[in-house]
mmCIF file of C-alpha atoms and ligand atoms in Angstrom:
data_model
loop_
_atom_site.group_PDB
_atom_site.id
_atom_site.type_symbol
_atom_site.label_atom_id
_atom_site.label_comp_id
_atom_site.label_asym_id
_atom_site.label_seq_id
_atom_site.Cartn_x
_atom_site.Cartn_y
_atom_site.Cartn_z
ATOM 1 C CA MET A 1 -20.679 -0.070 12.221
ATOM 2 C CA LYS A 2 -20.575 3.683 13.151
ATOM 3 C CA VAL A 3 -19.416 6.124 10.438
ATOM 4 C CA VAL A 4 -17.463 9.394 11.495
ATOM 5 C CA LYS A 5 -16.584 12.016 9.447
ATOM 6 C CA ASN A 6 -15.119 14.429 11.868
ATOM 7 C CA ILE A 7 -11.773 14.364 13.557
ATOM 8 C CA SER A 8 -12.786 15.737 17.046
ATOM 9 C CA GLU A 9 -15.547 13.052 17.123
ATOM 10 C CA ILE A 10 -13.297 10.286 16.201
ATOM 11 C CA GLN A 11 -10.575 11.423 18.510
ATOM 12 C CA ARG A 12 -13.013 11.667 21.601
ATOM 13 C CA ILE A 13 -14.256 8.139 20.813
ATOM 14 C CA CYS A 14 -10.764 6.719 20.675
ATOM 15 C CA LEU A 15 -9.555 8.647 23.659
ATOM 16 C CA ASP A 16 -12.360 7.044 25.575
ATOM 17 C CA TYR A 17 -11.615 3.619 24.293
ATOM 18 C CA LYS A 18 -7.965 4.109 25.559
ATOM 19 C CA ARG A 19 -9.074 5.057 28.808
ATOM 20 C CA ALA A 20 -11.089 2.029 29.029
ATOM 21 C CA GLY A 21 -7.677 -0.078 28.089
ATOM 22 C CA LYS A 22 -8.917 -1.347 24.747
ATOM 23 C CA ILE A 23 -6.763 -2.292 22.080
ATOM 24 C CA ILE A 24 -7.277 -0.219 18.935
ATOM 25 C CA GLY A 25 -6.569 -1.368 15.352
ATOM 26 C CA LEU A 26 -6.414 1.074 12.522
ATOM 27 C CA VAL A 27 -6.711 0.034 8.787
ATOM 28 C CA PRO A 28 -5.867 3.112 6.627
ATOM 29 C CA THR A 29 -7.351 2.800 3.143
ATOM 30 C CA MET A 30 -8.545 4.992 0.181
ATOM 31 C CA GLY A 31 -11.842 2.909 -0.097
ATOM 32 C CA TYR A 32 -13.074 0.956 -3.215
ATOM 33 C CA LEU A 33 -12.333 -1.992 -0.968
ATOM 34 C CA HIS A 34 -11.132 -5.405 -2.102
ATOM 35 C CA GLU A 35 -10.227 -8.584 -0.701
ATOM 36 C CA GLY A 36 -6.824 -7.230 0.064
ATOM 37 C CA HIS A 37 -8.422 -4.545 2.037
ATOM 38 C CA LEU A 38 -10.722 -7.005 3.881
ATOM 39 C CA SER A 39 -7.731 -9.223 4.926
ATOM 40 C CA LEU A 40 -6.279 -6.307 6.625
ATOM 41 C CA VAL A 41 -9.561 -5.742 8.348
ATOM 42 C CA ARG A 42 -9.682 -9.716 9.241
ATOM 43 C CA GLU A 43 -6.032 -9.568 10.507
ATOM 44 C CA ALA A 44 -7.175 -6.271 12.688
ATOM 45 C CA LYS A 45 -10.118 -8.138 14.073
ATOM 46 C CA LYS A 46 -7.824 -10.960 15.411
ATOM 47 C CA ARG A 47 -5.465 -8.608 17.497
ATOM 48 C CA CYS A 48 -7.908 -5.750 18.508
ATOM 49 C CA ASP A 49 -10.744 -4.970 20.690
ATOM 50 C CA THR A 50 -11.721 -2.016 18.199
ATOM 51 C CA VAL A 51 -11.276 -1.882 14.700
ATOM 52 C CA ILE A 52 -11.194 1.509 12.868
ATOM 53 C CA VAL A 53 -11.192 1.711 8.991
ATOM 54 C CA SER A 54 -10.410 4.951 7.384
ATOM 55 C CA ILE A 55 -11.382 5.888 3.785
ATOM 56 C CA PHE A 56 -9.905 8.915 2.401
ATOM 57 C CA VAL A 57 -8.417 9.429 -0.926
ATOM 58 C CA ASN A 58 -5.650 11.697 0.011
ATOM 59 C CA PRO A 59 -5.072 14.423 -2.478
ATOM 60 C CA ILE A 60 -1.336 15.190 -1.549
ATOM 61 C CA GLN A 61 -0.215 11.745 -2.467
ATOM 62 C CA PHE A 62 -1.266 12.083 -5.947
ATOM 63 C CA GLY A 63 1.164 13.730 -8.608
ATOM 64 C CA LYS A 64 -0.199 16.105 -11.171
ATOM 65 C CA GLY A 65 -1.747 14.208 -14.156
ATOM 66 C CA GLU A 66 -2.166 11.085 -11.657
ATOM 67 C CA ASP A 67 -5.643 9.626 -11.361
ATOM 68 C CA TYR A 68 -6.809 11.382 -8.202
ATOM 69 C CA ASP A 69 -10.083 12.644 -9.815
ATOM 70 C CA ILE A 70 -10.901 9.525 -11.448
ATOM 71 C CA TYR A 71 -9.682 7.287 -8.532
ATOM 72 C CA PRO A 72 -12.510 4.726 -7.990
ATOM 73 C CA ARG A 73 -14.999 5.782 -4.999
ATOM 74 C CA ASP A 74 -18.029 3.801 -3.797
ATOM 75 C CA LEU A 75 -18.563 4.641 -0.056
ATOM 76 C CA GLY A 76 -21.988 2.941 -0.095
ATOM 77 C CA ARG A 77 -20.447 -0.421 -1.048
ATOM 78 C CA ASP A 78 -17.787 -0.131 1.232
ATOM 79 C CA ILE A 79 -19.901 0.445 4.247
ATOM 80 C CA GLU A 80 -21.802 -2.576 3.305
ATOM 81 C CA LEU A 81 -18.366 -4.675 3.163
ATOM 82 C CA LEU A 82 -16.976 -3.241 6.207
ATOM 83 C CA THR A 83 -20.429 -3.809 7.939
ATOM 84 C CA GLU A 84 -20.269 -7.574 6.981
ATOM 85 C CA GLU A 85 -16.607 -7.638 8.129
ATOM 86 C CA LYS A 86 -17.953 -6.317 11.546
ATOM 87 C CA ALA A 87 -15.350 -3.509 11.475
ATOM 88 C CA ASP A 88 -16.272 -1.050 14.386
ATOM 89 C CA ILE A 89 -15.877 2.534 13.239
ATOM 90 C CA LEU A 90 -15.484 3.691 9.455
ATOM 91 C CA PHE A 91 -13.523 7.198 9.551
ATOM 92 C CA ALA A 92 -14.313 8.826 6.346
ATOM 93 C CA PRO A 93 -13.391 12.477 6.483
ATOM 94 C CA SER A 94 -13.570 15.026 3.672
ATOM 95 C CA VAL A 95 -10.581 16.778 2.266
ATOM 96 C CA ARG A 96 -11.243 19.935 3.931
ATOM 97 C CA GLU A 97 -11.625 18.316 7.407
ATOM 98 C CA MET A 98 -8.314 16.833 6.882
ATOM 99 C CA TYR A 99 -6.473 19.871 5.281
ATOM 100 C CA PRO A 100 -8.239 22.856 6.178
ATOM 101 C CA GLU A 101 -7.623 26.223 4.269
ATOM 102 C CA GLY A 102 -3.994 27.085 4.903
ATOM 103 C CA TYR A 103 -2.728 23.832 5.911
ATOM 104 C CA SER A 104 0.973 23.510 5.736
ATOM 105 C CA THR A 105 2.395 20.708 7.858
ATOM 106 C CA PHE A 106 4.195 17.821 6.214
ATOM 107 C CA VAL A 107 6.084 14.828 7.160
ATOM 108 C CA GLU A 108 8.743 13.363 5.088
ATOM 109 C CA VAL A 109 11.185 10.539 5.415
ATOM 110 C CA GLU A 110 14.269 11.793 3.526
ATOM 111 C CA GLY A 111 16.663 9.745 1.437
ATOM 112 C CA GLU A 112 16.906 6.994 -1.092
ATOM 113 C CA ILE A 113 14.199 5.157 0.677
ATOM 114 C CA THR A 114 11.751 7.415 -0.728
ATOM 115 C CA SER A 115 13.206 8.701 -3.746
ATOM 116 C CA LYS A 116 13.749 5.436 -5.588
ATOM 117 C CA MET A 117 11.460 2.697 -7.082
ATOM 118 C CA CYS A 118 7.974 4.228 -6.813
ATOM 119 C CA GLY A 119 9.315 7.613 -5.413
ATOM 120 C CA ALA A 120 11.417 8.185 -8.753
ATOM 121 C CA SER A 121 8.328 8.089 -10.836
ATOM 122 C CA ARG A 122 5.802 9.617 -8.388
ATOM 123 C CA PRO A 123 7.770 12.344 -6.831
ATOM 124 C CA GLY A 124 6.276 13.645 -3.457
ATOM 125 C CA HIS A 125 4.030 10.655 -3.571
ATOM 126 C CA PHE A 126 5.337 9.291 0.040
ATOM 127 C CA ARG A 127 5.409 12.799 1.536
ATOM 128 C CA GLY A 128 1.627 12.832 0.894
ATOM 129 C CA VAL A 129 1.546 9.251 2.524
ATOM 130 C CA THR A 130 3.622 9.817 5.428
ATOM 131 C CA THR A 131 1.627 12.970 6.133
ATOM 132 C CA VAL A 132 -1.757 11.483 6.074
ATOM 133 C CA VAL A 133 -0.581 8.295 8.019
ATOM 134 C CA SER A 134 0.925 10.585 10.709
ATOM 135 C CA LYS A 135 -2.425 12.605 10.859
ATOM 136 C CA LEU A 136 -4.526 9.099 11.039
ATOM 137 C CA PHE A 137 -2.086 8.093 13.764
ATOM 138 C CA ASN A 138 -2.549 10.981 15.928
ATOM 139 C CA ILE A 139 -6.368 11.093 15.218
ATOM 140 C CA CYS A 140 -7.125 7.552 15.892
ATOM 141 C CA LEU A 141 -4.494 6.509 18.360
ATOM 142 C CA PRO A 142 -3.842 2.880 17.417
ATOM 143 C CA ASP A 143 -2.068 0.290 19.147
ATOM 144 C CA TYR A 144 -1.820 -1.654 15.640
ATOM 145 C CA ALA A 145 -1.948 -0.355 12.165
ATOM 146 C CA PHE A 146 -2.369 -2.532 9.267
ATOM 147 C CA PHE A 147 -0.748 -2.222 5.744
ATOM 148 C CA GLY A 148 -0.621 -4.666 2.914
ATOM 149 C CA GLN A 149 2.735 -6.007 1.498
ATOM 150 C CA LYS A 150 1.491 -5.136 -2.115
ATOM 151 C CA ASP A 151 2.940 -1.584 -1.378
ATOM 152 C CA ALA A 152 6.011 -3.017 0.103
ATOM 153 C CA GLN A 153 8.117 0.282 -0.412
ATOM 154 C CA GLN A 154 5.096 2.352 1.444
ATOM 155 C CA VAL A 155 5.098 0.134 4.392
ATOM 156 C CA THR A 156 9.138 -0.140 4.896
ATOM 157 C CA ILE A 157 8.700 3.879 4.621
ATOM 158 C CA ILE A 158 5.991 3.766 7.432
ATOM 159 C CA GLU A 159 7.884 1.507 9.714
ATOM 160 C CA LYS A 160 10.859 3.803 9.379
ATOM 161 C CA MET A 161 8.759 6.898 10.085
ATOM 162 C CA ALA A 162 6.940 5.322 13.099
ATOM 163 C CA ARG A 163 10.167 3.954 14.391
ATOM 164 C CA GLU A 164 12.006 7.428 13.889
ATOM 165 C CA LEU A 165 9.047 9.587 15.175
ATOM 166 C CA ASN A 166 8.476 7.173 18.205
ATOM 167 C CA PHE A 167 4.940 6.310 17.499
ATOM 168 C CA PRO A 168 3.897 3.677 20.048
ATOM 169 C CA ILE A 169 2.267 1.579 17.191
ATOM 170 C CA GLU A 170 3.015 -1.916 16.014
ATOM 171 C CA ILE A 171 2.956 -1.810 12.209
ATOM 172 C CA VAL A 172 1.463 -5.032 10.915
ATOM 173 C CA ARG A 173 2.161 -6.114 7.305
ATOM 174 C CA VAL A 174 -0.183 -8.165 5.908
ATOM 175 C CA PRO A 175 0.502 -10.653 2.725
ATOM 176 C CA ILE A 176 -0.656 -9.668 -0.694
ATOM 177 C CA VAL A 177 -3.997 -11.194 -1.679
ATOM 178 C CA ARG A 178 -4.392 -12.270 -5.315
ATOM 179 C CA GLU A 179 -6.901 -13.032 -7.867
ATOM 180 C CA GLU A 180 -6.993 -16.789 -8.795
ATOM 181 C CA ASP A 181 -4.894 -16.341 -11.764
ATOM 182 C CA GLY A 182 -2.197 -14.421 -9.736
ATOM 183 C CA LEU A 183 -2.835 -10.612 -10.468
ATOM 184 C CA ALA A 184 -2.276 -8.756 -7.079
ATOM 185 C CA MET A 185 -5.785 -7.214 -5.907
ATOM 186 C CA SER A 186 -5.799 -3.490 -6.325
ATOM 187 C CA SER A 187 -8.379 -0.708 -6.642
ATOM 188 C CA ARG A 188 -6.786 0.309 -10.008
ATOM 189 C CA ASN A 189 -7.337 -3.149 -11.545
ATOM 190 C CA VAL A 190 -10.814 -1.752 -12.607
ATOM 191 C CA TYR A 191 -9.196 0.456 -15.167
ATOM 192 C CA LEU A 192 -8.101 -2.480 -17.165
ATOM 193 C CA ALA A 193 -9.896 -3.284 -20.486
ATOM 194 C CA PRO A 194 -10.285 -7.046 -20.949
ATOM 195 C CA GLU A 195 -6.869 -7.526 -23.151
ATOM 196 C CA GLU A 196 -5.040 -5.270 -20.628
ATOM 197 C CA ARG A 197 -6.362 -7.607 -17.908
ATOM 198 C CA ARG A 198 -4.709 -10.257 -19.771
ATOM 199 C CA GLU A 199 -1.413 -8.638 -20.177
ATOM 200 C CA ALA A 200 -1.606 -7.352 -16.713
ATOM 201 C CA LEU A 201 -0.811 -10.900 -15.582
ATOM 202 C CA VAL A 202 2.873 -10.442 -16.714
ATOM 203 C CA LEU A 203 3.593 -8.727 -13.589
ATOM 204 C CA TYR A 204 2.914 -11.971 -11.591
ATOM 205 C CA GLN A 205 4.484 -14.157 -13.977
ATOM 206 C CA SER A 206 7.783 -12.139 -14.329
ATOM 207 C CA LEU A 207 7.880 -12.596 -10.237
ATOM 208 C CA GLN A 208 7.229 -16.264 -10.390
ATOM 209 C CA HIS A 209 10.169 -16.369 -13.104
ATOM 210 C CA ALA A 210 12.576 -14.621 -10.710
ATOM 211 C CA LEU A 211 11.532 -17.086 -7.922
ATOM 212 C CA LYS A 212 11.949 -19.863 -9.809
ATOM 213 C CA LEU A 213 15.711 -18.412 -10.993
ATOM 214 C CA ILE A 214 16.686 -17.631 -7.403
ATOM 215 C CA LYS A 215 15.315 -21.321 -6.406
ATOM 216 C CA SER A 216 17.498 -22.916 -9.077
ATOM 217 C CA GLY A 217 20.603 -21.064 -7.511
ATOM 218 C CA GLU A 218 20.841 -17.935 -9.808
ATOM 219 C CA ARG A 219 22.337 -15.163 -7.512
ATOM 220 C CA ASP A 220 23.121 -12.453 -10.210
ATOM 221 C CA VAL A 221 20.804 -9.522 -9.685
ATOM 222 C CA PRO A 222 21.401 -8.009 -12.971
ATOM 223 C CA ARG A 223 20.694 -11.201 -14.880
ATOM 224 C CA ILE A 224 17.393 -11.826 -12.931
ATOM 225 C CA LYS A 225 16.185 -8.411 -13.702
ATOM 226 C CA ARG A 226 17.131 -8.524 -17.397
ATOM 227 C CA GLU A 227 15.301 -11.897 -17.796
ATOM 228 C CA MET A 228 12.339 -10.294 -16.108
ATOM 229 C CA GLU A 229 12.522 -7.475 -18.422
ATOM 230 C CA GLU A 230 12.568 -9.485 -21.386
ATOM 231 C CA MET A 231 9.514 -11.215 -20.436
ATOM 232 C CA ILE A 232 7.699 -7.999 -19.813
ATOM 233 C CA LYS A 233 8.814 -6.414 -22.939
ATOM 234 C CA SER A 234 7.000 -9.335 -24.890
ATOM 235 C CA ARG A 235 3.653 -7.933 -24.005
ATOM 236 C CA PRO A 236 2.711 -5.079 -26.269
ATOM 237 C CA ARG A 237 0.835 -3.155 -23.689
ATOM 238 C CA ALA A 238 3.272 -3.167 -21.082
ATOM 239 C CA GLU A 239 5.890 -0.529 -20.353
ATOM 240 C CA ILE A 240 8.279 -1.023 -17.600
ATOM 241 C CA ASP A 241 8.582 1.624 -14.935
ATOM 242 C CA TYR A 242 11.210 -0.091 -12.773
ATOM 243 C CA ILE A 243 12.191 -3.557 -11.735
ATOM 244 C CA GLU A 244 14.222 -3.693 -8.656
ATOM 245 C CA ILE A 245 15.725 -6.470 -6.444
ATOM 246 C CA VAL A 246 16.620 -4.856 -3.121
ATOM 247 C CA ARG A 247 17.309 -5.697 0.498
ATOM 248 C CA ALA A 248 13.936 -6.231 1.943
ATOM 249 C CA GLU A 249 14.882 -4.752 5.458
ATOM 250 C CA ASP A 250 15.604 -1.171 3.994
ATOM 251 C CA LEU A 251 15.385 -1.339 0.192
ATOM 252 C CA ALA A 252 19.224 -0.822 -0.203
ATOM 253 C CA TYR A 253 20.424 -1.862 -3.853
ATOM 254 C CA ILE A 254 22.180 -5.345 -3.999
ATOM 255 C CA ASP A 255 24.037 -6.978 -6.710
ATOM 256 C CA LYS A 256 24.010 -10.611 -5.325
ATOM 257 C CA ILE A 257 20.804 -12.553 -3.960
ATOM 258 C CA GLU A 258 21.443 -13.143 -0.276
ATOM 259 C CA GLY A 259 19.321 -13.267 2.946
ATOM 260 C CA ARG A 260 15.922 -11.378 2.742
ATOM 261 C CA VAL A 261 15.271 -9.933 -0.683
ATOM 262 C CA LEU A 262 12.454 -7.882 -2.102
ATOM 263 C CA VAL A 263 11.739 -8.445 -5.883
ATOM 264 C CA ALA A 264 9.586 -5.439 -7.010
ATOM 265 C CA LEU A 265 8.122 -3.991 -9.955
ATOM 266 C CA ALA A 266 6.005 -1.376 -11.366
ATOM 267 C CA VAL A 267 4.810 -1.608 -14.905
ATOM 268 C CA ARG A 268 2.076 0.313 -16.883
ATOM 269 C CA ILE A 269 -0.488 -1.596 -18.836
ATOM 270 C CA GLY A 270 -1.965 0.802 -21.240
ATOM 271 C CA LYS A 271 -2.620 4.024 -19.016
ATOM 272 C CA THR A 272 -2.901 1.964 -15.786
ATOM 273 C CA ARG A 273 0.369 1.722 -13.439
ATOM 274 C CA LEU A 274 0.448 -1.386 -11.515
ATOM 275 C CA ILE A 275 2.724 -2.845 -8.848
ATOM 276 C CA ASP A 276 3.646 -6.039 -7.293
ATOM 277 C CA ASN A 277 6.485 -7.843 -5.503
ATOM 278 C CA LEU A 278 7.688 -11.027 -3.881
ATOM 279 C CA LEU A 279 9.535 -11.590 -0.636
ATOM 280 C CA VAL A 280 12.345 -14.243 -1.101
ATOM 281 C CA GLU A 281 14.685 -15.644 1.507
ATOM 282 C CA VAL A 282 18.093 -17.483 0.673
HETATM 283 O O1 PAF B 301 -2.014 2.268 0.448
HETATM 284 C C1 PAF B 301 -3.048 3.246 0.613
HETATM 285 O O2 PAF B 301 -4.168 2.874 0.280
HETATM 286 C C2 PAF B 301 -2.731 4.588 1.020
HETATM 287 O O3 PAF B 301 -1.508 4.901 0.417
HETATM 288 C C3 PAF B 301 -2.894 4.959 2.242
HETATM 289 C C4 PAF B 301 -1.639 4.145 3.199
HETATM 290 C C5 PAF B 301 -4.347 4.697 2.936
HETATM 291 C C6 PAF B 301 -2.393 6.380 2.799
HETATM 292 O O4 PAF B 301 -3.456 7.426 1.948
#
């Protein structure tokens, strides 16, 4: 696997691939890879001739007081994992390379879709995400880009951005990968102390409870949210950031379960903020 740190070099390589008619797949990540990321790489390998994985801990999507400085990083281990998966190129630019002195161009999807849920507790987060993803699209010229369903709001926003800015790129959503007990894989799981790790399971358990209610015919959104809330509040280290049940397509608020819905939540376990979600169709 080739490791490239410079924008002009990767852009030249990608232009050559394009001219040769190769299908390029891009897997954008912030590194500290786990099975969830590797499932994106495997999906990309199935569909594309060339798979580029980017690793870049993007400072502009972290707010003040968030975990940018301590975000887990291990490039050596990531390179080993990506080599095993037979990724073709790792693009790992520095912050200076992506945002040189005086940088001042941003891409923002406006409206409720970015201001609710994770956007409410992390103002500016999605502006940072859409900016870096647009840059990666322009740098790597992918035909397909792969994102995890775990960040359901993120991928919905990126789909909207790609559509509205006419990026000729197909956005592929890849299902959530879970630990054996159900905890969604996340680079942030390493922050959890053993007791917190046990309590973190409540995110998955509350989603399963919502699923059970919906399957048994419950359609009242406030009632389902209330039951999830009670379950989470019974864990001493858990603090709810949000629980939302929204229309899957555009994350619009709903009162009744109908069609494809997304049950999504963010919960702080100790100092660690975790997210998870479930797609249901009735
Ligand atoms: O999901 C992530 O890891 C990041 O938000 C992304 C898409 C790589 C942009 O920095």
